[in-house]
mmCIF file of C-alpha atoms in Angstrom:
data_model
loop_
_atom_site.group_PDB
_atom_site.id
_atom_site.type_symbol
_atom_site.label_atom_id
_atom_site.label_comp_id
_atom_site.label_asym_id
_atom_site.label_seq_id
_atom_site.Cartn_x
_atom_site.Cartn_y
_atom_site.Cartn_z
ATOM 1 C CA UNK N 1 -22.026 17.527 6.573
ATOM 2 C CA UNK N 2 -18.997 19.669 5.981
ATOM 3 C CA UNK N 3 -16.304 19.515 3.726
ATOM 4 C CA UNK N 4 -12.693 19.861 3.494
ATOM 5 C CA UNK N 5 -9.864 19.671 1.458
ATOM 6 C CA UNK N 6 -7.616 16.105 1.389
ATOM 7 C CA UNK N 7 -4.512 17.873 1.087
ATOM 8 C CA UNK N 8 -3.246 18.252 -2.716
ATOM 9 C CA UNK N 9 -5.338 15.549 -4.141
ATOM 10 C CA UNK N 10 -8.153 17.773 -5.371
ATOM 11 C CA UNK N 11 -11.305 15.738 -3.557
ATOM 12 C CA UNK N 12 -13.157 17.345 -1.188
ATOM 13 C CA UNK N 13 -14.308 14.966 1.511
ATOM 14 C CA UNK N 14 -16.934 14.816 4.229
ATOM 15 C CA UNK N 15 -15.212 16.053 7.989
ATOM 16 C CA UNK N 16 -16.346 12.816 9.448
ATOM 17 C CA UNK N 17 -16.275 9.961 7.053
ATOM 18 C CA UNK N 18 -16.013 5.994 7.386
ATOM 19 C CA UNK N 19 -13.723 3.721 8.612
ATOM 20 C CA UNK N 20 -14.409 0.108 7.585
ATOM 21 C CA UNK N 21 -12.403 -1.829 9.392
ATOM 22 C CA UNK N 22 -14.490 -3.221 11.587
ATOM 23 C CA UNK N 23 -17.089 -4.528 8.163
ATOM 24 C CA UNK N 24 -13.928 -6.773 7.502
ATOM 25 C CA UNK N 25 -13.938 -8.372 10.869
ATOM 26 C CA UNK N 26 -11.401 -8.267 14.123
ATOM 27 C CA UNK N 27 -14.122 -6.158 16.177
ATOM 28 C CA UNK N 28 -16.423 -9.436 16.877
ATOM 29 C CA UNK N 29 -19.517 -10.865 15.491
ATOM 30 C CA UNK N 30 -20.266 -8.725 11.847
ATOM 31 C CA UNK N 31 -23.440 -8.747 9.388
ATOM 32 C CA UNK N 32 -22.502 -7.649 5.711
ATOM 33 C CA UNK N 33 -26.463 -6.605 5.300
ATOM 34 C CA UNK N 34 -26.136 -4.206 8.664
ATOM 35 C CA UNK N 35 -22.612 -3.262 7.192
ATOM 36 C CA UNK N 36 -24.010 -2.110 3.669
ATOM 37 C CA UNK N 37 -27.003 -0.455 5.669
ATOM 38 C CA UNK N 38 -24.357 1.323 7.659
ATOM 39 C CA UNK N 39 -22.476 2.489 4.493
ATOM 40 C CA UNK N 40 -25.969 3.473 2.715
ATOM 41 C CA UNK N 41 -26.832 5.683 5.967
ATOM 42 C CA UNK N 42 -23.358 7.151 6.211
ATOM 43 C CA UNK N 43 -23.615 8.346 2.218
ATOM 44 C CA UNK N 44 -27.454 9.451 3.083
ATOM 45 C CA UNK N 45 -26.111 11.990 5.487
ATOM 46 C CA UNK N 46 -23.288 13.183 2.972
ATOM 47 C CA UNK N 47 -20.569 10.892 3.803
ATOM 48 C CA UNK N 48 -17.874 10.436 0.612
ATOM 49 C CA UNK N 49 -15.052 8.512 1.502
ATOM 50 C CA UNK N 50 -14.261 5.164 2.904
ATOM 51 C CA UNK N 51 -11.381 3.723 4.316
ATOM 52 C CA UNK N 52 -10.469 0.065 4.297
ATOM 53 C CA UNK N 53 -7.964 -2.341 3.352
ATOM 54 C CA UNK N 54 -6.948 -5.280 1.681
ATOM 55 C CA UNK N 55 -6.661 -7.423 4.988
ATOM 56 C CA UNK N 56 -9.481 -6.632 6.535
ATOM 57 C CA UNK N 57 -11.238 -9.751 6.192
ATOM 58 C CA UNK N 58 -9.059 -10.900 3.846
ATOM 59 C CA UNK N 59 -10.593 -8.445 1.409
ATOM 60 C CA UNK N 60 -14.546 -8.574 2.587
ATOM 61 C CA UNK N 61 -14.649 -5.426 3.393
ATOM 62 C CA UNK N 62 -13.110 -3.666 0.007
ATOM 63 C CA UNK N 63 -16.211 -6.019 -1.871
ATOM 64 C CA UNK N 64 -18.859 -4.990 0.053
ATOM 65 C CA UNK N 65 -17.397 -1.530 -0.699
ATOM 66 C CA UNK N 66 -17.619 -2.399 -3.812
ATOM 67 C CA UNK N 67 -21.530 -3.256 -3.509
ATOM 68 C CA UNK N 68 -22.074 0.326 -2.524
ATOM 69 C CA UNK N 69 -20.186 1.562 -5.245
ATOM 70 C CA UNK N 70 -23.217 -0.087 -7.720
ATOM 71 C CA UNK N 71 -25.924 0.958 -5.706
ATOM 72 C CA UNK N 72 -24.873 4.675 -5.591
ATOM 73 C CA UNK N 73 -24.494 7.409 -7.841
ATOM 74 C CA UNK N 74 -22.760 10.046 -5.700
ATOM 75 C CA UNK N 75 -19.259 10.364 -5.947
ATOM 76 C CA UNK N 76 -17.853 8.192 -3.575
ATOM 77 C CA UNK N 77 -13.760 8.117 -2.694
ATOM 78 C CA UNK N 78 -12.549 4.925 -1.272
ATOM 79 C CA UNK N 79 -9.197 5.248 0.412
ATOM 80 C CA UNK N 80 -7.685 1.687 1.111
ATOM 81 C CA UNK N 81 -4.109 0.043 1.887
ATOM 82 C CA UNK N 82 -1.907 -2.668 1.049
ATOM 83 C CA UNK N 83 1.454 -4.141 2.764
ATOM 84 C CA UNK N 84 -0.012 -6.658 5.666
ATOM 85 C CA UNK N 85 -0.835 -9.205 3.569
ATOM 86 C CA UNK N 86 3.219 -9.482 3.111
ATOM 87 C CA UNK N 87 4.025 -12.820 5.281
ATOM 88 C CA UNK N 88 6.465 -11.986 6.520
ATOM 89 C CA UNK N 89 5.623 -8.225 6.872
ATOM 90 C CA UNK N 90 9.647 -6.712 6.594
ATOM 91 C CA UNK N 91 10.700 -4.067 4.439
ATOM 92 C CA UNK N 92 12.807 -6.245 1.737
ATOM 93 C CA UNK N 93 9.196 -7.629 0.700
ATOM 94 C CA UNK N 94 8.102 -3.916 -0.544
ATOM 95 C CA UNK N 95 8.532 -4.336 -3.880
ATOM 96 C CA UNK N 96 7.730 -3.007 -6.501
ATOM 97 C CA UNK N 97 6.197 -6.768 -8.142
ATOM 98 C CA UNK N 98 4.259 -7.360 -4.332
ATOM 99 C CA UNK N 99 2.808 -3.386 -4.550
ATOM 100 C CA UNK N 100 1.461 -3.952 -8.022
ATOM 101 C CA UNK N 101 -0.225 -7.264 -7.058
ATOM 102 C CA UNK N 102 -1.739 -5.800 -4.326
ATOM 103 C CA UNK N 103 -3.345 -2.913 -5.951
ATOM 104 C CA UNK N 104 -4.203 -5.513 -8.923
ATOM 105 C CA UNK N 105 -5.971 -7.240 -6.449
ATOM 106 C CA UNK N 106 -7.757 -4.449 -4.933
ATOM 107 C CA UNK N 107 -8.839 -3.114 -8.066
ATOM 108 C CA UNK N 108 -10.615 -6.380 -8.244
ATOM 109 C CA UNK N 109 -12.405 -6.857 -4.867
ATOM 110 C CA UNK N 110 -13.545 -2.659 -5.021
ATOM 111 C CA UNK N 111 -14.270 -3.599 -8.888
ATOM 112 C CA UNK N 112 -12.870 -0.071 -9.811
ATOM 113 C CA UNK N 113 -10.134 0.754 -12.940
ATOM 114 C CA UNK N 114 -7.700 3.464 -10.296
ATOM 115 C CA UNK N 115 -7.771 3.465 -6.658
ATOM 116 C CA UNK N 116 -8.701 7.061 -5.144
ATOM 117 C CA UNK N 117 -5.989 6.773 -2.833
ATOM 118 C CA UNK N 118 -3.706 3.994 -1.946
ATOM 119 C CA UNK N 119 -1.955 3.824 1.405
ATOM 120 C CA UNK N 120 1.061 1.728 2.412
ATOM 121 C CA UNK N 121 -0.410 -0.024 5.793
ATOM 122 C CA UNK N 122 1.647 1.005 8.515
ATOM 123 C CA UNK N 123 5.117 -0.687 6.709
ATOM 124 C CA UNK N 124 8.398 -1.284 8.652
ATOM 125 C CA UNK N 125 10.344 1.346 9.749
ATOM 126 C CA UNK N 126 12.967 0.805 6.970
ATOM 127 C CA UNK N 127 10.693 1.396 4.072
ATOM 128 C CA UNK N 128 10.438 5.072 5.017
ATOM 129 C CA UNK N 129 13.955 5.213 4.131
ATOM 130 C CA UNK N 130 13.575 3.114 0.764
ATOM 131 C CA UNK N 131 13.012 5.899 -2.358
ATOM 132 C CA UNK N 132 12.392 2.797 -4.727
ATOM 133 C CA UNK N 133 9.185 2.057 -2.492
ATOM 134 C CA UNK N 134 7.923 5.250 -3.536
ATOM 135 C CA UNK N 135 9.249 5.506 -6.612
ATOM 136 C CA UNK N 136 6.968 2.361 -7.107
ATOM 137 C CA UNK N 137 4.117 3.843 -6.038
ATOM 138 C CA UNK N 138 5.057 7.360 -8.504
ATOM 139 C CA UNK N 139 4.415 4.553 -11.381
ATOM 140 C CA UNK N 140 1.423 2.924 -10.382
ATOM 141 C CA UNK N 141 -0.054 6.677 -10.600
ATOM 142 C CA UNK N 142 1.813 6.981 -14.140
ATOM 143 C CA UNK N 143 -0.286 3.735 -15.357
ATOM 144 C CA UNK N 144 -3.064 5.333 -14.037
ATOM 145 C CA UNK N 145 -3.550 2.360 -11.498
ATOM 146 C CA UNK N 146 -3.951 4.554 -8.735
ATOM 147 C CA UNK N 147 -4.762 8.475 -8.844
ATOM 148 C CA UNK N 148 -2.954 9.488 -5.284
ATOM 149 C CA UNK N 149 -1.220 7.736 -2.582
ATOM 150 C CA UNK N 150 -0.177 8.339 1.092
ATOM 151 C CA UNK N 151 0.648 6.264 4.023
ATOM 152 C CA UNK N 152 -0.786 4.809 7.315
ATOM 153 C CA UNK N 153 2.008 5.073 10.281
ATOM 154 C CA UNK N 154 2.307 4.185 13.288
ATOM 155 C CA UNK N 155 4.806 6.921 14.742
ATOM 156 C CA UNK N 156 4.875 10.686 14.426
ATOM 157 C CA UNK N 157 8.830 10.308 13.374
ATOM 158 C CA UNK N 158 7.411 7.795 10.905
ATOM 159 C CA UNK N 159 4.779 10.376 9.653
ATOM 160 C CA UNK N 160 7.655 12.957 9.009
ATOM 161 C CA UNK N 161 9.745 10.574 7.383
ATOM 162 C CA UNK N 162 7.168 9.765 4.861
ATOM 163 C CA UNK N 163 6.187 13.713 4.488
ATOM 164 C CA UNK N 164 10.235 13.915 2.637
ATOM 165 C CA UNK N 165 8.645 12.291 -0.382
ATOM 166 C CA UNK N 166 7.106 14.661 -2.967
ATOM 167 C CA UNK N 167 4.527 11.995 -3.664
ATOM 168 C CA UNK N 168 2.864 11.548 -1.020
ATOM 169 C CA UNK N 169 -0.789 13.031 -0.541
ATOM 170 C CA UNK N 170 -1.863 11.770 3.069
ATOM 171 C CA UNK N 171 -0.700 10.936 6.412
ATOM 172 C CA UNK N 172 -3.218 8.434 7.989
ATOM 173 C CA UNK N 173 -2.560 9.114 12.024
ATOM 174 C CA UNK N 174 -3.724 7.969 15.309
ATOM 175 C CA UNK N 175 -5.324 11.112 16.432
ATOM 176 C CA UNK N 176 -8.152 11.622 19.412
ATOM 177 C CA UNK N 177 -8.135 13.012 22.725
ATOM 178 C CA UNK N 178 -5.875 10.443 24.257
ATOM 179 C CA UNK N 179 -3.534 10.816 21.460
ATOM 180 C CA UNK N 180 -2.094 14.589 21.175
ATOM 181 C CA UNK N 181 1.625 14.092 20.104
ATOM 182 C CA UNK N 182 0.651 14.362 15.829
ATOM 183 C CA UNK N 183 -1.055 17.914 16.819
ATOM 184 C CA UNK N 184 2.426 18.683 17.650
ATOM 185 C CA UNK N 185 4.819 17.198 15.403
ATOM 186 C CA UNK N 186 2.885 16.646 12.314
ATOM 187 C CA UNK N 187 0.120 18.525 11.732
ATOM 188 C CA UNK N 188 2.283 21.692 11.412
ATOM 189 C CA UNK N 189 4.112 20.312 8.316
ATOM 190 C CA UNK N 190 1.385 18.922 7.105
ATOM 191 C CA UNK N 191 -0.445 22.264 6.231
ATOM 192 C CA UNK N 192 3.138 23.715 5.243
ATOM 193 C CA UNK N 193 2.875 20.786 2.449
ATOM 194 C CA UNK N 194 -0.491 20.422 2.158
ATOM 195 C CA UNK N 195 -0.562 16.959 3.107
ATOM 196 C CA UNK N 196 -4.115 15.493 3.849
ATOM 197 C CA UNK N 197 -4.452 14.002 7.391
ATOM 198 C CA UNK N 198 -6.520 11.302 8.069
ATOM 199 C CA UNK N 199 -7.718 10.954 11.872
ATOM 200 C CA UNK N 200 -8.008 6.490 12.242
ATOM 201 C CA UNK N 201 -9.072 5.026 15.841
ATOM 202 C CA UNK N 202 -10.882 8.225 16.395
ATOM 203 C CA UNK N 203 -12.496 6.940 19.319
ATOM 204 C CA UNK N 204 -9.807 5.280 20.825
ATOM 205 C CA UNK N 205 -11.392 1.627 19.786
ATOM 206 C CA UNK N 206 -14.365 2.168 21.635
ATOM 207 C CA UNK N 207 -13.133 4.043 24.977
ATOM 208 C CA UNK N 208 -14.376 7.419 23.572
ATOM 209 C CA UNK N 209 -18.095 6.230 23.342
ATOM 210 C CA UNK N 210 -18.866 6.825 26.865
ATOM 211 C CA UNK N 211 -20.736 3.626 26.659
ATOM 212 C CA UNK N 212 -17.686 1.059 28.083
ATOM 213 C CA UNK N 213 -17.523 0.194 31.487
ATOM 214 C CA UNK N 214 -15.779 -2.590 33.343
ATOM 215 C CA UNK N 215 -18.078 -4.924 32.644
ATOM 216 C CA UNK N 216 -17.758 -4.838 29.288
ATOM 217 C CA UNK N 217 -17.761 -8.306 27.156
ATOM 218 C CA UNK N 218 -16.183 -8.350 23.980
ATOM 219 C CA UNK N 219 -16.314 -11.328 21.439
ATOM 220 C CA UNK N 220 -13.111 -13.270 21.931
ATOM 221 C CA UNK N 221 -11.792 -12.491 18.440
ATOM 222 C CA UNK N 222 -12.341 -8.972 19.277
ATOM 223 C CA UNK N 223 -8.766 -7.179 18.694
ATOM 224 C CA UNK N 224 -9.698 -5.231 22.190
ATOM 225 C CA UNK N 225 -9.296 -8.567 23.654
ATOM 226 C CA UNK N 226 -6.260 -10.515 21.726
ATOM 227 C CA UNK N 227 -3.822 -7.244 20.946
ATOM 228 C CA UNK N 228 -4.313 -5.104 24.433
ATOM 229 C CA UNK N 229 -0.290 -5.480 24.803
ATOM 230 C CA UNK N 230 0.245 -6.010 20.832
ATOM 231 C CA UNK N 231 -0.049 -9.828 20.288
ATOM 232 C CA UNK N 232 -0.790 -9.280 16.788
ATOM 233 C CA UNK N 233 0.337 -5.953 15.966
ATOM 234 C CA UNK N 234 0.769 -2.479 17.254
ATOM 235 C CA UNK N 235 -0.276 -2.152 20.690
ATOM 236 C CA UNK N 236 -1.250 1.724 19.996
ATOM 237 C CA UNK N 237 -4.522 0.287 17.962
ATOM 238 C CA UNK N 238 -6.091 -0.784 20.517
ATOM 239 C CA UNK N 239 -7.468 1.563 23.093
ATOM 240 C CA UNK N 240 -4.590 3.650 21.416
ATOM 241 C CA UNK N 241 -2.115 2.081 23.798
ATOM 242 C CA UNK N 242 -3.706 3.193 26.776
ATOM 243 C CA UNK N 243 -4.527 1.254 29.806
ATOM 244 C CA UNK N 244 -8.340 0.003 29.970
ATOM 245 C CA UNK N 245 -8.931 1.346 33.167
ATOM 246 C CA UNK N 246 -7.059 4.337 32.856
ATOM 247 C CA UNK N 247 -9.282 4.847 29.685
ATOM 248 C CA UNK N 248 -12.132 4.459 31.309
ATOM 249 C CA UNK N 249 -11.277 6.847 33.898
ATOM 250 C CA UNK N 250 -10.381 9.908 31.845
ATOM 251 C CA UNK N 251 -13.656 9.105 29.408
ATOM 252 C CA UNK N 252 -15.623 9.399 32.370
ATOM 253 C CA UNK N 253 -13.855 13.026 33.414
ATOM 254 C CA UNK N 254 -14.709 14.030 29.907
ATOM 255 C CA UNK N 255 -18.085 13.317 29.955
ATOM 256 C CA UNK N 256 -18.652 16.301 31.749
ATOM 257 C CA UNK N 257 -17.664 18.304 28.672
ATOM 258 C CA UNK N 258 -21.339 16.353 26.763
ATOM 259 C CA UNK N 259 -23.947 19.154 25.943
ATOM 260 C CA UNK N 260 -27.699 17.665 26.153
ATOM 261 C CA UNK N 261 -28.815 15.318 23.359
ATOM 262 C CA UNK N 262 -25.104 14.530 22.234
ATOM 263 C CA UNK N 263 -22.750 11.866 23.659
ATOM 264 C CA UNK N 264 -19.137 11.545 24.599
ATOM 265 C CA UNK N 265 -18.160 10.408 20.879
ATOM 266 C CA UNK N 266 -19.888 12.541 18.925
ATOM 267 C CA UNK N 267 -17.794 15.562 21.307
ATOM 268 C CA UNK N 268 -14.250 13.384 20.673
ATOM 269 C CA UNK N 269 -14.913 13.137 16.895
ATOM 270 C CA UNK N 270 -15.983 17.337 17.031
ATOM 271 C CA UNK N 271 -12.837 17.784 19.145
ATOM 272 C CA UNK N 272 -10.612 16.562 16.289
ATOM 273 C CA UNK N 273 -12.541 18.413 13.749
ATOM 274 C CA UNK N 274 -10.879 21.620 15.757
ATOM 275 C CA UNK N 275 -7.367 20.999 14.016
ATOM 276 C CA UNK N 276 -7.795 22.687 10.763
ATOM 277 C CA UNK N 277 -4.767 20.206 9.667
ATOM 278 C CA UNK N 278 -7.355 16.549 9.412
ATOM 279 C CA UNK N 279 -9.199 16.186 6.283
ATOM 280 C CA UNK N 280 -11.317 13.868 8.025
ATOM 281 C CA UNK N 281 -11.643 11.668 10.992
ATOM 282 C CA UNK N 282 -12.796 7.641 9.969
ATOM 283 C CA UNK N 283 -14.828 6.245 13.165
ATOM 284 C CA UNK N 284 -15.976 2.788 12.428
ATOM 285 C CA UNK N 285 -19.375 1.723 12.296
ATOM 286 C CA UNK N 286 -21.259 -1.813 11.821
ATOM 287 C CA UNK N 287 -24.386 -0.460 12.349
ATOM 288 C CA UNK N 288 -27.019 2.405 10.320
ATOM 289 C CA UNK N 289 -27.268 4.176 13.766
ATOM 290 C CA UNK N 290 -23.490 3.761 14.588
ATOM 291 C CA UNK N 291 -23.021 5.559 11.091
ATOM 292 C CA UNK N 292 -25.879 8.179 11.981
ATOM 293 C CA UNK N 293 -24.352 8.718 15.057
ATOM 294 C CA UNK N 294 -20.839 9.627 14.299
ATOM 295 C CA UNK N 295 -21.968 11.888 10.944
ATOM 296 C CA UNK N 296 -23.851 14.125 13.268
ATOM 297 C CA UNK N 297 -20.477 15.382 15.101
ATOM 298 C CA UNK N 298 -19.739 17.501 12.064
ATOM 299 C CA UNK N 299 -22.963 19.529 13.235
ATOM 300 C CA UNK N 300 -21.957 20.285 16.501
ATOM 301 C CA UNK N 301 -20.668 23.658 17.872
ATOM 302 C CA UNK N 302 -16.842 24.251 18.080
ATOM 303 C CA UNK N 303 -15.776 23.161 21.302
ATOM 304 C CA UNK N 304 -15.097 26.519 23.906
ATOM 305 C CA UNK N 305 -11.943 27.296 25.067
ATOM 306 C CA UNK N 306 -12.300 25.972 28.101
ATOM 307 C CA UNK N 307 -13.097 22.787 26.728
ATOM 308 C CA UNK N 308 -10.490 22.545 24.825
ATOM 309 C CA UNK N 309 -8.050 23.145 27.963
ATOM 310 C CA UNK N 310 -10.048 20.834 30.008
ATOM 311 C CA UNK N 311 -9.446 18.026 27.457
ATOM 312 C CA UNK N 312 -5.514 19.289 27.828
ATOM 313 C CA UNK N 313 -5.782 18.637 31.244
ATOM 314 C CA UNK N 314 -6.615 15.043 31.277
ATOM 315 C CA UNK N 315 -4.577 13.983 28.769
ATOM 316 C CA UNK N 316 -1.620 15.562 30.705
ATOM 317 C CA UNK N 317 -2.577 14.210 33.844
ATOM 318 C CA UNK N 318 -4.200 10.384 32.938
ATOM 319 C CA UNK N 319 -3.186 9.719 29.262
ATOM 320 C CA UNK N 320 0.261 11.320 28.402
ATOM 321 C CA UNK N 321 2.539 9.191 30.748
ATOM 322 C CA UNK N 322 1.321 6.562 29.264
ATOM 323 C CA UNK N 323 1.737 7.161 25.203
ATOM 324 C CA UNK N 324 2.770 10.463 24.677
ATOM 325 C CA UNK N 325 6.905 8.641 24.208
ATOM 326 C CA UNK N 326 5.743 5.867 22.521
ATOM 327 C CA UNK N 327 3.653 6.697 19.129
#
């Protein structure tokens, strides 16, 4: 595993981590034994942070987190996020009271005294403009509640407007080979303010595997079946916005860039690893192999030149129509 720097924060965290969304639920059937076995394989192979949230599962995943925590002595970072439990999510309802009740309550489902690194969960447009939000959040690290914080977007303008605020640590960001625009527009200010950048949907929900074909059956409470044109929240987290088919069509171009011996994700996971702005990318994983699978990226060659253009080329020709305006 290899190491890098989470912006200004001071940890040091693996290159590919976990993401443990999908151990709360929303990605179909789940086992919390194969989950914990996935975490305990991930931390085997030097994995040290994991990022969740309060509403995934209404909180299972942050206490089986919390399980690992017991059973390990490494030093383990968990990153999670609060704001979508807020019914209804809108800006007015980022206060400072609902912000200290959800960390309160995270505290107690991870079973921890300070959170590593709390992240607002993707808020409202309007609280990027909202200094007592932040300033919030500035005394929750004062009480010693929670060591850093940082903030999961949607949008690269959203990214940027967060950035203004001396505060915050980390930018968690959409970023994969069907998703190029934060390269662009964010990662450039990001190492100008040493911001950490956290790489979420790193596979782009599954699409990156080179496993998924047309056939493909997912559970019917399976996001990639109930959100693919944002029924229940932003369409860009699912397939990362992109068309199913169309997805399938440009994983199946890149395939071609798969040495022997590794697939199509662990190459997409390496390919983001190229951008010396992430800290880490956080595929999901249910599974111990799923976990193995996506911690061996770190060990693969950089990607050539030519790759990297190739990969260019079918995001400008399949992919960018399609998201490159919107996210």
């Amino acid at each position: 595993m290899h190491y890098r720097e989470l912006g200004k924060t001071g940890y040091r965290v693996s290159a590919i981590s976990v993401g443990a969304w999908a151990m709360g639920g929303s990605w179909g059937r789940v086992d919390d034994d194969q989950s914990l076995a996935a975490l305990h394989r991930a931390v085997d192979l030097g994995v040290n942070l994991v990022d969740t949230a309060d509403v995934y599962g209404e909180g299972r995943s942050e206490r089986l987190i919390a399980r690992l925590l017991k059973e390990r002595p490494e030093r383990i970072y968990v990153a999670t996020k609060a704001g979508r439990r807020l019914d209804p999510h809108v800006a007015s309802a980022y206060t400072r009271e609902n912000l200290t009740a959800f960390v309160e309550r995270s505290l107690r489902n991870l079973d921890i005294e300070a959170l590593d690194l709390l992240q607002l969960h993707c808020p409202p447009r309007a609280v990027y403009d909202d200094p007592p939000v932040f300033a919030a959040l500035d005394d929750l690290v004062r009480d010693g509640k929670v060591r850093h914080y940082g903030v999961s977007v949607e949008t690269t303008e959203e990214a940027l407007a967060a950035m203004r605020y001396p505060g915050v640590a980390s930018i968690q960001i959409i970023f994969n080979m069907f998703r190029f625009k934060p390269a662009e527009e964010v990662f450039p200010q990001a190492l100008e303010k040493r911001i950490g950048i956290l790489a979420r949907v790193p596979l782009a929900s599954g699409l990156l595997s080179g496993k998924m074909t047309r056939e493909r059956h997912f559970d019917p409470d399976d996001h990639r079946v109930t959100n693919r044109h944002g029924e229940q929240f932003d369409r860009g987290e699912t397939f990362s916005g992109v068309d199913f088919e169309t997805g399938l069509q440009a994983a199946e171009e890149l395939k071609r860039l798969v040495p022997p011996g590794a697939p199509l994700a662990q190459v997409a996971l390496r390919w983001i690893l190229m951008f010396d702005a992430v800290s880490c990318a956080i595929p999901g994983a249910k599974t111990p192999d799923q976990a193995e699978q996506n911690t061996r990226a770190a060990d693969l060659p950089p990607l050539s030149e030519a790759d990297m253009r190739t990969v260019q080329e079918v995001y400008d020709r399949l992919i960018r129509p399609q998201v490159h305006h919107r996210w």
